[in-house]
Short mmCIF file of N, CA and C in Angstrom, two decimals:
data_model
loop_
_atom_site.label_atom_id
_atom_site.label_comp_id
_atom_site.label_asym_id
_atom_site.label_seq_id
_atom_site.Cartn_x
_atom_site.Cartn_y
_atom_site.Cartn_z
N MET A 1 26.07 -67.32 -163.97
CA MET A 1 25.99 -66.20 -164.07
C MET A 1 26.52 -66.02 -162.81
N PHE A 2 26.40 -66.15 -162.14
CA PHE A 2 27.13 -65.90 -160.44
C PHE A 2 28.46 -66.66 -160.31
N LEU A 3 28.36 -67.69 -160.88
CA LEU A 3 29.87 -67.61 -161.01
C LEU A 3 30.54 -67.84 -161.49
N LYS A 4 29.94 -66.95 -162.93
CA LYS A 4 31.19 -66.17 -163.87
C LYS A 4 31.50 -65.07 -163.39
N SER A 5 30.54 -64.07 -162.21
CA SER A 5 31.11 -62.93 -162.13
C SER A 5 32.05 -63.32 -160.47
N THR A 6 31.98 -64.30 -160.07
CA THR A 6 33.01 -64.62 -158.76
C THR A 6 34.44 -64.79 -159.49
N LEU A 7 34.63 -65.95 -160.87
CA LEU A 7 35.86 -65.93 -161.46
C LEU A 7 35.63 -64.29 -161.71
N LEU A 8 35.34 -63.57 -162.31
CA LEU A 8 35.80 -62.41 -162.68
C LEU A 8 36.33 -61.38 -161.43
N ALA A 9 35.81 -62.00 -160.30
CA ALA A 9 35.90 -61.52 -159.21
C ALA A 9 37.29 -61.96 -158.68
N LEU A 10 37.76 -62.93 -159.19
CA LEU A 10 39.22 -63.53 -158.52
C LEU A 10 39.87 -62.43 -158.96
N ALA A 11 40.17 -62.50 -160.88
CA ALA A 11 40.69 -61.99 -162.01
C ALA A 11 41.03 -60.84 -161.65
N PHE A 12 39.99 -60.01 -161.41
CA PHE A 12 40.09 -58.52 -160.67
C PHE A 12 41.31 -58.21 -160.07
N CYS A 13 40.65 -58.90 -158.73
CA CYS A 13 41.58 -58.93 -157.69
C CYS A 13 43.34 -59.35 -157.68
N ALA A 14 42.85 -60.22 -158.41
CA ALA A 14 44.74 -60.49 -158.86
C ALA A 14 45.11 -59.88 -159.56
N PHE A 15 44.74 -58.77 -160.23
CA PHE A 15 45.54 -58.15 -161.91
C PHE A 15 45.14 -56.54 -161.00
N ALA A 16 44.71 -56.52 -160.13
CA ALA A 16 44.48 -54.88 -159.59
C ALA A 16 45.08 -54.60 -158.69
N SER A 17 45.70 -55.50 -157.70
CA SER A 17 46.49 -55.18 -156.71
C SER A 17 47.98 -54.43 -157.13
N THR A 18 48.84 -53.46 -156.78
CA THR A 18 50.02 -53.28 -157.01
C THR A 18 50.84 -53.94 -156.55
N ALA A 19 50.84 -54.50 -155.26
CA ALA A 19 51.46 -55.39 -154.77
C ALA A 19 50.84 -56.90 -154.33
N GLN A 20 52.04 -57.96 -154.43
CA GLN A 20 51.49 -59.27 -154.39
C GLN A 20 50.17 -59.30 -153.12
N ALA A 21 49.36 -59.56 -153.35
CA ALA A 21 48.26 -59.61 -151.86
C ALA A 21 48.59 -60.95 -150.77
N ASP A 22 48.65 -60.31 -149.74
CA ASP A 22 48.99 -60.84 -148.54
C ASP A 22 47.63 -61.67 -148.44
N SER A 23 46.80 -61.26 -148.38
CA SER A 23 45.53 -61.43 -148.06
C SER A 23 44.30 -61.28 -149.27
N ILE A 24 43.30 -62.55 -149.01
CA ILE A 24 42.32 -62.43 -149.91
C ILE A 24 41.12 -62.54 -149.53
N HIS A 25 40.54 -61.67 -149.17
CA HIS A 25 38.90 -62.29 -148.04
C HIS A 25 37.58 -62.23 -149.08
N THR A 26 36.46 -62.74 -148.62
CA THR A 26 35.45 -63.21 -149.39
C THR A 26 34.68 -62.80 -148.77
N ILE A 27 33.22 -61.79 -148.78
CA ILE A 27 32.47 -61.52 -147.88
C ILE A 27 31.34 -61.89 -149.06
N THR A 28 29.93 -62.76 -148.08
CA THR A 28 28.92 -63.01 -148.90
C THR A 28 27.37 -62.47 -148.79
N GLY A 29 26.45 -61.91 -148.85
CA GLY A 29 25.76 -61.84 -148.43
C GLY A 29 24.18 -61.52 -149.13
N ASP A 30 23.09 -61.33 -148.77
CA ASP A 30 21.94 -61.31 -149.21
C ASP A 30 20.75 -59.72 -148.59
N THR A 31 21.23 -58.83 -149.60
CA THR A 31 20.09 -57.73 -149.35
C THR A 31 18.66 -57.76 -149.26
N THR A 32 18.06 -59.06 -149.33
CA THR A 32 16.74 -58.84 -149.69
C THR A 32 15.97 -58.65 -148.25
N GLY A 33 15.17 -58.01 -148.34
CA GLY A 33 14.94 -57.81 -146.93
C GLY A 33 15.40 -57.08 -145.93
N ALA A 34 16.78 -56.69 -146.22
CA ALA A 34 17.42 -55.30 -145.93
C ALA A 34 16.77 -54.24 -145.36
N ALA A 35 17.84 -53.65 -144.33
CA ALA A 35 17.23 -52.69 -143.97
C ALA A 35 17.70 -51.24 -145.43
N ILE A 36 17.07 -50.42 -145.22
CA ILE A 36 17.18 -49.72 -146.39
C ILE A 36 17.49 -48.10 -146.25
N PHE A 37 17.94 -47.33 -147.21
CA PHE A 37 18.83 -46.02 -147.19
C PHE A 37 18.89 -45.04 -148.69
N ASN A 38 18.90 -44.13 -148.65
CA ASN A 38 19.02 -43.17 -149.72
C ASN A 38 20.70 -43.13 -149.81
N ARG A 39 21.03 -43.81 -151.10
CA ARG A 39 22.03 -44.20 -151.71
C ARG A 39 23.08 -42.74 -152.18
N PRO A 40 23.85 -42.20 -152.01
CA PRO A 40 24.68 -41.49 -152.79
C PRO A 40 25.01 -41.74 -154.22
N VAL A 41 25.13 -40.83 -154.57
CA VAL A 41 25.78 -40.66 -156.38
C VAL A 41 27.17 -41.19 -156.21
N GLU A 42 27.59 -41.85 -157.66
CA GLU A 42 28.61 -42.59 -157.64
C GLU A 42 30.15 -41.27 -157.34
N ASP A 43 29.88 -40.51 -157.24
CA ASP A 43 31.01 -39.59 -157.33
C ASP A 43 30.69 -38.75 -155.93
N LEU A 44 29.69 -39.33 -155.48
CA LEU A 44 29.24 -38.81 -154.06
C LEU A 44 29.35 -36.96 -154.05
N SER A 45 28.74 -36.83 -155.13
CA SER A 45 28.65 -35.40 -154.99
C SER A 45 26.77 -34.88 -154.28
N GLY A 46 26.33 -36.04 -154.31
CA GLY A 46 24.93 -35.74 -153.53
C GLY A 46 23.85 -37.25 -153.20
N LEU A 47 22.96 -36.90 -153.11
CA LEU A 47 22.15 -38.31 -152.70
C LEU A 47 21.15 -38.46 -153.95
N SER A 48 21.41 -39.76 -154.39
CA SER A 48 20.69 -40.08 -155.52
C SER A 48 18.87 -40.12 -155.89
N GLU A 49 18.77 -39.35 -156.87
CA GLU A 49 17.11 -39.44 -156.86
C GLU A 49 16.79 -40.63 -157.75
N ILE A 50 17.08 -41.58 -158.17
CA ILE A 50 16.46 -43.14 -158.50
C ILE A 50 17.03 -43.94 -156.96
N GLY A 51 18.01 -44.04 -156.41
CA GLY A 51 18.49 -45.19 -155.19
C GLY A 51 18.17 -44.42 -154.13
N THR A 52 16.70 -44.27 -154.07
CA THR A 52 15.78 -43.91 -152.47
C THR A 52 15.05 -45.50 -152.16
N ASP A 53 15.42 -45.70 -151.24
CA ASP A 53 14.51 -46.88 -150.53
C ASP A 53 15.47 -47.93 -150.98
N VAL A 54 16.65 -48.15 -150.80
CA VAL A 54 17.71 -49.31 -151.41
C VAL A 54 17.94 -50.26 -150.27
N SER A 55 17.66 -51.44 -150.25
CA SER A 55 18.41 -52.49 -149.47
C SER A 55 19.88 -52.71 -149.42
N PHE A 56 20.40 -52.40 -148.39
CA PHE A 56 21.80 -52.69 -148.06
C PHE A 56 22.61 -53.86 -147.19
N ASN A 57 23.60 -54.05 -147.25
CA ASN A 57 24.28 -54.54 -145.97
C ASN A 57 25.73 -54.09 -145.76
N GLN A 58 25.99 -53.87 -144.79
CA GLN A 58 27.26 -53.40 -144.26
C GLN A 58 28.23 -54.65 -143.45
N PHE A 59 29.48 -54.31 -144.03
CA PHE A 59 30.49 -55.03 -143.38
C PHE A 59 31.62 -53.86 -142.57
N SER A 60 32.11 -54.11 -141.73
CA SER A 60 32.98 -53.27 -140.85
C SER A 60 34.24 -54.01 -141.02
N PHE A 61 35.55 -53.75 -141.19
CA PHE A 61 36.55 -54.06 -141.14
C PHE A 61 37.95 -53.38 -141.41
N THR A 62 39.29 -53.81 -140.63
CA THR A 62 40.10 -52.99 -140.64
C THR A 62 41.38 -54.35 -141.49
N VAL A 63 42.33 -53.32 -141.84
CA VAL A 63 43.64 -54.16 -142.30
C VAL A 63 44.95 -53.92 -141.25
N SER A 64 45.49 -55.29 -141.81
CA SER A 64 47.14 -55.24 -140.56
C SER A 64 47.87 -54.09 -141.40
N ALA A 65 47.87 -54.15 -142.46
CA ALA A 65 49.09 -53.28 -143.29
C ALA A 65 48.35 -52.27 -144.27
N ALA A 66 49.33 -51.30 -144.33
CA ALA A 66 48.64 -50.15 -145.75
C ALA A 66 49.22 -50.74 -146.94
N GLY A 67 48.28 -50.13 -147.75
CA GLY A 67 49.02 -50.37 -148.84
C GLY A 67 47.18 -50.14 -150.09
N GLN A 68 47.64 -50.60 -151.55
CA GLN A 68 46.18 -51.19 -152.08
C GLN A 68 45.70 -51.84 -152.27
N TYR A 69 44.45 -51.92 -151.96
CA TYR A 69 43.56 -53.13 -151.88
C TYR A 69 42.96 -53.20 -153.09
N SER A 70 42.29 -54.16 -153.88
CA SER A 70 40.86 -53.78 -154.75
C SER A 70 40.31 -54.51 -153.97
N PHE A 71 38.86 -54.13 -154.30
CA PHE A 71 37.12 -54.60 -154.09
C PHE A 71 36.03 -55.25 -155.34
N LEU A 72 36.07 -56.39 -155.04
CA LEU A 72 35.10 -56.39 -156.50
C LEU A 72 33.90 -57.11 -155.78
N THR A 73 32.70 -56.73 -156.36
CA THR A 73 31.36 -57.33 -155.80
C THR A 73 30.66 -57.53 -157.42
N THR A 74 30.31 -58.84 -157.32
CA THR A 74 29.42 -59.73 -157.88
C THR A 74 28.20 -59.61 -157.08
N ALA A 75 27.51 -59.79 -158.05
CA ALA A 75 25.87 -59.83 -157.40
C ALA A 75 24.74 -60.40 -158.24
N ALA A 76 23.64 -60.88 -157.77
CA ALA A 76 22.43 -61.27 -158.97
C ALA A 76 21.50 -60.04 -159.29
N PHE A 77 22.21 -58.78 -159.00
CA PHE A 77 21.19 -57.54 -159.38
C PHE A 77 22.36 -56.35 -159.84
N ASP A 78 22.03 -55.62 -159.86
CA ASP A 78 22.54 -54.12 -160.59
C ASP A 78 23.14 -53.47 -159.13
N SER A 79 24.76 -53.78 -158.92
CA SER A 79 24.82 -53.84 -157.57
C SER A 79 25.72 -52.49 -157.82
N PHE A 80 26.27 -51.77 -156.38
CA PHE A 80 26.86 -50.47 -156.10
C PHE A 80 27.40 -50.67 -154.83
N VAL A 81 28.85 -49.98 -154.54
CA VAL A 81 29.49 -50.48 -153.29
C VAL A 81 29.59 -48.82 -153.02
N PHE A 82 29.67 -48.82 -152.08
CA PHE A 82 30.33 -47.77 -150.81
C PHE A 82 31.24 -47.76 -149.66
N LEU A 83 32.32 -47.28 -149.88
CA LEU A 83 33.35 -47.27 -149.16
C LEU A 83 32.97 -46.37 -147.53
N TYR A 84 33.73 -46.42 -146.71
CA TYR A 84 33.48 -45.10 -145.55
C TYR A 84 34.55 -45.64 -144.15
N SER A 85 34.79 -44.81 -143.57
CA SER A 85 35.58 -44.29 -143.18
C SER A 85 35.86 -43.48 -141.67
N PRO A 86 35.44 -43.20 -140.71
CA PRO A 86 35.36 -44.64 -139.91
C PRO A 86 34.05 -45.39 -139.64
N SER A 87 33.08 -44.85 -139.80
CA SER A 87 31.74 -45.54 -139.67
C SER A 87 30.87 -44.98 -140.71
N PHE A 88 29.79 -45.83 -140.49
CA PHE A 88 28.56 -44.92 -142.21
C PHE A 88 27.57 -45.32 -141.54
N ASN A 89 26.44 -44.56 -141.31
CA ASN A 89 25.43 -43.69 -140.75
C ASN A 89 24.36 -44.12 -141.77
N SER A 90 23.15 -44.66 -141.98
CA SER A 90 22.16 -44.72 -143.03
C SER A 90 21.51 -43.69 -143.15
N SER A 91 21.38 -43.35 -142.23
CA SER A 91 20.75 -41.59 -142.54
C SER A 91 21.19 -40.36 -142.71
N SER A 92 22.31 -40.26 -142.74
CA SER A 92 23.55 -39.84 -143.86
C SER A 92 24.41 -39.92 -144.24
N SER A 93 24.43 -40.80 -145.27
CA SER A 93 24.77 -41.69 -146.49
C SER A 93 25.66 -40.87 -146.77
N LEU A 94 25.86 -39.45 -147.05
CA LEU A 94 27.37 -38.84 -147.32
C LEU A 94 28.66 -38.28 -146.71
N THR A 95 27.87 -38.69 -145.17
CA THR A 95 28.65 -38.49 -144.44
C THR A 95 29.96 -39.49 -144.23
N ASN A 96 31.38 -39.29 -144.36
CA ASN A 96 32.20 -40.39 -144.10
C ASN A 96 33.07 -41.26 -145.38
N ALA A 97 31.77 -41.03 -146.40
CA ALA A 97 32.07 -41.43 -147.63
C ALA A 97 33.25 -41.25 -148.20
N LEU A 98 33.71 -42.54 -148.72
CA LEU A 98 35.21 -42.68 -149.15
C LEU A 98 35.22 -42.47 -150.82
N ILE A 99 35.19 -43.46 -151.22
CA ILE A 99 34.90 -44.22 -152.99
C ILE A 99 33.52 -44.66 -152.78
N GLY A 100 32.88 -44.50 -153.99
CA GLY A 100 31.56 -45.47 -154.44
C GLY A 100 32.07 -46.06 -155.87
N ASN A 101 31.04 -47.19 -156.60
CA ASN A 101 31.33 -47.36 -157.48
C ASN A 101 30.13 -48.32 -158.48
N ASP A 102 29.96 -48.26 -159.45
CA ASP A 102 28.66 -48.54 -160.22
C ASP A 102 29.41 -49.58 -161.22
N ASP A 103 28.36 -50.48 -161.67
CA ASP A 103 29.01 -51.33 -162.99
C ASP A 103 30.64 -51.08 -163.56
N LEU A 104 31.66 -51.72 -162.67
CA LEU A 104 32.63 -51.82 -162.75
C LEU A 104 32.78 -52.76 -164.15
N LEU A 105 32.72 -53.97 -164.26
CA LEU A 105 33.12 -55.03 -165.46
C LEU A 105 31.02 -55.32 -166.06
N GLY A 106 30.58 -54.77 -165.69
CA GLY A 106 29.33 -54.58 -166.09
C GLY A 106 28.04 -54.97 -165.21
N THR A 107 27.02 -54.53 -165.10
CA THR A 107 26.01 -53.82 -164.29
C THR A 107 25.90 -54.99 -162.81
N THR A 108 26.12 -55.91 -162.85
CA THR A 108 25.98 -57.30 -161.90
C THR A 108 27.30 -57.03 -161.12
N THR A 109 28.15 -56.29 -161.37
CA THR A 109 29.68 -55.95 -160.66
C THR A 109 29.97 -54.47 -160.21
N SER A 110 30.37 -54.43 -159.06
CA SER A 110 31.27 -52.91 -159.13
C SER A 110 32.30 -53.30 -158.19
N GLY A 111 33.01 -52.23 -158.21
CA GLY A 111 34.15 -52.34 -157.17
C GLY A 111 35.58 -51.00 -157.61
N PHE A 112 36.19 -51.23 -156.88
CA PHE A 112 37.62 -50.24 -156.94
C PHE A 112 38.59 -50.51 -156.17
N VAL A 113 39.75 -49.83 -156.82
CA VAL A 113 40.80 -49.99 -155.82
C VAL A 113 41.53 -49.04 -155.03
N THR A 114 42.01 -48.66 -154.01
CA THR A 114 41.99 -47.64 -153.12
C THR A 114 42.98 -47.87 -152.00
N HIS A 115 43.88 -47.16 -151.33
CA HIS A 115 44.93 -47.19 -150.53
C HIS A 115 44.03 -46.84 -149.10
N LEU A 116 44.00 -48.08 -148.46
CA LEU A 116 43.64 -48.05 -147.18
C LEU A 116 45.14 -48.05 -146.23
N ASP A 117 44.66 -47.60 -145.12
CA ASP A 117 45.51 -47.12 -143.99
C ASP A 117 45.57 -48.56 -142.71
N ALA A 118 46.42 -48.90 -141.93
CA ALA A 118 46.51 -50.04 -141.28
C ALA A 118 45.60 -49.71 -140.05
N ASN A 119 44.78 -51.07 -139.46
CA ASN A 119 44.40 -50.40 -137.90
C ASN A 119 43.32 -49.46 -138.02
N THR A 120 42.58 -49.11 -139.27
CA THR A 120 41.47 -48.05 -139.37
C THR A 120 40.34 -48.52 -139.68
N SER A 121 39.04 -48.65 -138.93
CA SER A 121 37.85 -48.64 -139.11
C SER A 121 37.21 -48.56 -140.88
N TYR A 122 36.99 -49.13 -141.16
CA TYR A 122 36.37 -49.00 -142.48
C TYR A 122 34.96 -50.00 -142.15
N VAL A 123 34.41 -49.31 -143.64
CA VAL A 123 32.79 -49.79 -143.47
C VAL A 123 32.23 -49.98 -144.74
N LEU A 124 32.27 -51.24 -145.60
CA LEU A 124 31.76 -51.47 -146.89
C LEU A 124 30.58 -51.55 -147.07
N VAL A 125 29.84 -50.72 -147.87
CA VAL A 125 27.89 -51.36 -148.05
C VAL A 125 28.12 -51.36 -149.52
N ILE A 126 27.15 -52.34 -149.30
CA ILE A 126 26.85 -53.55 -150.34
C ILE A 126 24.91 -52.69 -151.01
N THR A 127 24.88 -51.98 -151.85
CA THR A 127 23.48 -51.93 -151.86
C THR A 127 23.24 -51.96 -153.68
N GLY A 128 22.21 -51.98 -153.90
CA GLY A 128 21.67 -51.76 -155.13
C GLY A 128 21.69 -50.61 -156.27
N PHE A 129 21.18 -50.70 -157.20
CA PHE A 129 21.51 -49.39 -157.91
C PHE A 129 19.43 -48.32 -158.14
N GLU A 130 18.43 -49.39 -157.62
CA GLU A 130 17.40 -49.30 -157.71
C GLU A 130 16.93 -49.56 -156.26
N GLY A 131 15.70 -49.33 -155.74
CA GLY A 131 14.91 -50.16 -154.87
C GLY A 131 14.57 -51.26 -154.88
N PHE A 132 14.82 -51.84 -156.67
CA PHE A 132 14.12 -53.48 -156.46
C PHE A 132 15.04 -53.96 -156.78
N GLU A 133 16.67 -53.34 -156.46
CA GLU A 133 17.97 -53.81 -157.15
C GLU A 133 18.03 -54.91 -155.67
N TYR A 134 17.90 -56.35 -155.72
CA TYR A 134 18.55 -56.67 -154.39
C TYR A 134 18.76 -58.11 -154.47
N GLY A 135 19.17 -59.04 -153.44
CA GLY A 135 19.54 -60.19 -153.74
C GLY A 135 20.84 -60.35 -153.09
N LYS A 136 21.25 -61.28 -153.22
CA LYS A 136 22.57 -62.15 -152.84
C LYS A 136 23.89 -61.80 -153.64
N HIS A 137 24.64 -61.63 -153.17
CA HIS A 137 26.14 -60.66 -153.25
C HIS A 137 27.53 -61.49 -152.76
N SER A 138 28.54 -61.11 -153.47
CA SER A 138 29.78 -61.46 -152.89
C SER A 138 31.02 -60.65 -153.22
N THR A 139 31.65 -60.08 -152.31
CA THR A 139 32.81 -59.45 -152.35
C THR A 139 33.82 -59.70 -152.04
N THR A 140 34.83 -59.51 -152.94
CA THR A 140 36.49 -59.83 -152.96
C THR A 140 37.18 -59.03 -152.65
N ILE A 141 37.73 -58.68 -151.31
CA ILE A 141 38.60 -57.66 -151.09
C ILE A 141 40.34 -58.51 -150.90
N GLY A 142 40.98 -57.60 -151.69
CA GLY A 142 42.82 -58.47 -151.71
C GLY A 142 43.73 -57.06 -151.42
N GLY A 143 44.41 -57.81 -151.23
CA GLY A 143 45.98 -56.45 -150.77
C GLY A 143 46.62 -57.11 -149.58
N PRO A 144 47.90 -55.99 -149.43
CA PRO A 144 48.93 -56.64 -149.18
C PRO A 144 48.91 -57.15 -147.30
N GLY A 145 47.59 -56.94 -146.25
CA GLY A 145 47.60 -57.27 -145.54
C GLY A 145 46.64 -57.81 -144.90
N ALA A 146 46.72 -58.37 -143.67
CA ALA A 146 44.93 -59.34 -143.15
C ALA A 146 43.98 -58.82 -143.20
N ILE A 147 43.06 -59.60 -143.63
CA ILE A 147 41.88 -58.26 -143.63
C ILE A 147 40.81 -58.98 -142.62
N THR A 148 40.58 -58.55 -141.39
CA THR A 148 40.00 -58.60 -140.41
C THR A 148 38.31 -57.88 -140.62
N ILE A 149 37.32 -58.81 -140.46
CA ILE A 149 35.99 -58.22 -140.79
C ILE A 149 35.32 -58.52 -139.54
N SER A 150 34.36 -57.29 -138.83
CA SER A 150 33.98 -57.08 -137.98
C SER A 150 32.70 -57.60 -138.00
N ALA A 151 31.80 -58.41 -137.04
CA ALA A 151 30.19 -57.72 -137.19
C ALA A 151 29.68 -56.90 -137.21
N VAL A 152 28.70 -56.59 -137.49
CA VAL A 152 27.89 -55.25 -137.63
C VAL A 152 26.82 -55.82 -137.15
N PRO A 153 26.08 -55.29 -136.11
CA PRO A 153 25.04 -55.72 -135.66
C PRO A 153 23.58 -55.19 -136.64
N GLU A 154 22.79 -55.90 -136.79
CA GLU A 154 21.14 -55.53 -137.24
C GLU A 154 20.65 -54.68 -136.48
N PRO A 155 20.11 -53.61 -137.30
CA PRO A 155 18.93 -53.11 -136.27
C PRO A 155 18.46 -53.60 -135.58
N GLU A 156 17.81 -54.70 -135.67
CA GLU A 156 16.53 -55.59 -134.21
C GLU A 156 17.36 -55.86 -133.15
N ALA A 157 18.83 -56.03 -133.45
CA ALA A 157 19.68 -55.95 -132.17
C ALA A 157 19.54 -54.95 -131.56
N TYR A 158 19.76 -53.81 -132.30
CA TYR A 158 19.52 -52.39 -131.47
C TYR A 158 18.68 -52.26 -130.61
N ALA A 159 17.24 -53.02 -131.36
CA ALA A 159 15.98 -52.52 -130.61
C ALA A 159 15.88 -53.39 -129.49
N LEU A 160 16.23 -54.47 -129.49
CA LEU A 160 16.30 -55.38 -128.58
C LEU A 160 16.96 -55.63 -127.56
N LEU A 161 18.07 -54.64 -127.44
CA LEU A 161 19.15 -53.93 -126.64
C LEU A 161 18.56 -52.88 -126.06
N ALA A 162 17.80 -52.07 -126.44
CA ALA A 162 17.45 -51.29 -125.64
C ALA A 162 15.85 -51.48 -125.26
N LEU A 163 15.31 -52.27 -125.66
CA LEU A 163 14.22 -52.74 -124.45
C LEU A 163 14.87 -53.66 -123.61
N GLY A 164 15.70 -54.15 -123.52
CA GLY A 164 16.41 -54.75 -122.47
C GLY A 164 16.99 -54.02 -121.35
N LEU A 165 17.46 -52.91 -121.73
CA LEU A 165 18.03 -51.65 -120.54
C LEU A 165 17.10 -51.15 -120.03
N GLY A 166 15.39 -50.73 -120.83
CA GLY A 166 14.79 -50.59 -120.37
C GLY A 166 13.96 -51.08 -119.59
N VAL A 167 13.82 -52.58 -119.78
CA VAL A 167 13.21 -53.11 -118.20
C VAL A 167 14.08 -53.49 -117.29
N VAL A 168 15.44 -53.30 -117.47
CA VAL A 168 16.31 -53.66 -116.45
C VAL A 168 16.21 -52.02 -115.70
N GLY A 169 16.06 -50.77 -116.40
CA GLY A 169 15.49 -49.91 -115.49
C GLY A 169 14.32 -49.81 -114.59
N LEU A 170 13.60 -50.32 -115.55
CA LEU A 170 12.02 -50.46 -114.67
C LEU A 170 12.06 -50.97 -113.71
N ALA A 171 12.93 -52.45 -113.52
CA ALA A 171 13.26 -53.13 -112.47
C ALA A 171 13.74 -52.54 -111.52
N ARG A 172 15.03 -51.84 -111.52
CA ARG A 172 15.59 -51.21 -110.60
C ARG A 172 14.94 -49.99 -109.95
N ARG A 173 14.24 -49.39 -110.60
CA ARG A 173 13.00 -48.20 -110.41
C ARG A 173 11.82 -49.07 -109.48
N ARG A 174 11.56 -49.91 -109.44
CA ARG A 174 10.51 -50.50 -108.89
C ARG A 174 11.51 -51.25 -107.91
N ALA A 175 12.27 -51.67 -107.96
CA ALA A 175 12.84 -52.34 -106.62
C ALA A 175 13.06 -51.28 -105.50
N THR A 176 13.52 -49.59 -106.40
CA THR A 176 13.61 -48.83 -105.28
C THR A 176 12.41 -48.09 -104.86
N SER A 177 11.66 -48.45 -105.67
CA SER A 177 10.23 -47.48 -104.71
C SER A 177 9.64 -48.79 -104.25
N LEU A 178 10.16 -49.94 -103.93
CA LEU A 178 9.38 -50.87 -103.02
C LEU A 178 9.95 -50.83 -101.34
N LYS A 179 11.50 -50.41 -101.50
CA LYS A 179 12.51 -50.41 -100.33
C LYS A 179 12.04 -49.27 -99.94
N THR A 180 11.43 -48.11 -100.24
CA THR A 180 10.85 -46.99 -99.55
C THR A 180 9.70 -46.99 -99.05
N ALA A 181 8.76 -47.71 -99.66
CA ALA A 181 7.77 -47.81 -99.22
C ALA A 181 6.98 -48.60 -97.94
#
């Protein structure tokens, strides 16, 4: 089923773009055990009453040329995708939201075609329809320019950074107090 969905993704990207794609990029991931949020509804008019506490993955990227780009996510679950610019904040999931889609070619696919500007930061969020919808996914992006994916730190990385900064601050304070004593 996953292979069939991936082939559908490639077909979608090949035919959905109005210009010949100079670049096709595929991102894979797994939302199992990932961070959770309350996702928006598809038309971005509010937050979902069903999609509360849904696991998500996020990928930041830029494109080198403005134009129409196609996005197709295939998943082992009922997938839902959202595009944000310039940033995504899971505690304010309507802020910066540009477009969302559910059930493009069936319940395990979602995607859209949209215009992207060159050298602008975008964040693609892949999630499930409901809280029990999670697992492996693959997203194919195609368009006229090169697609550069940036790493997005996990929440645990931020916690570790904060802990490290706290230890450094404590060590400095202690060193200063020992000098004055």
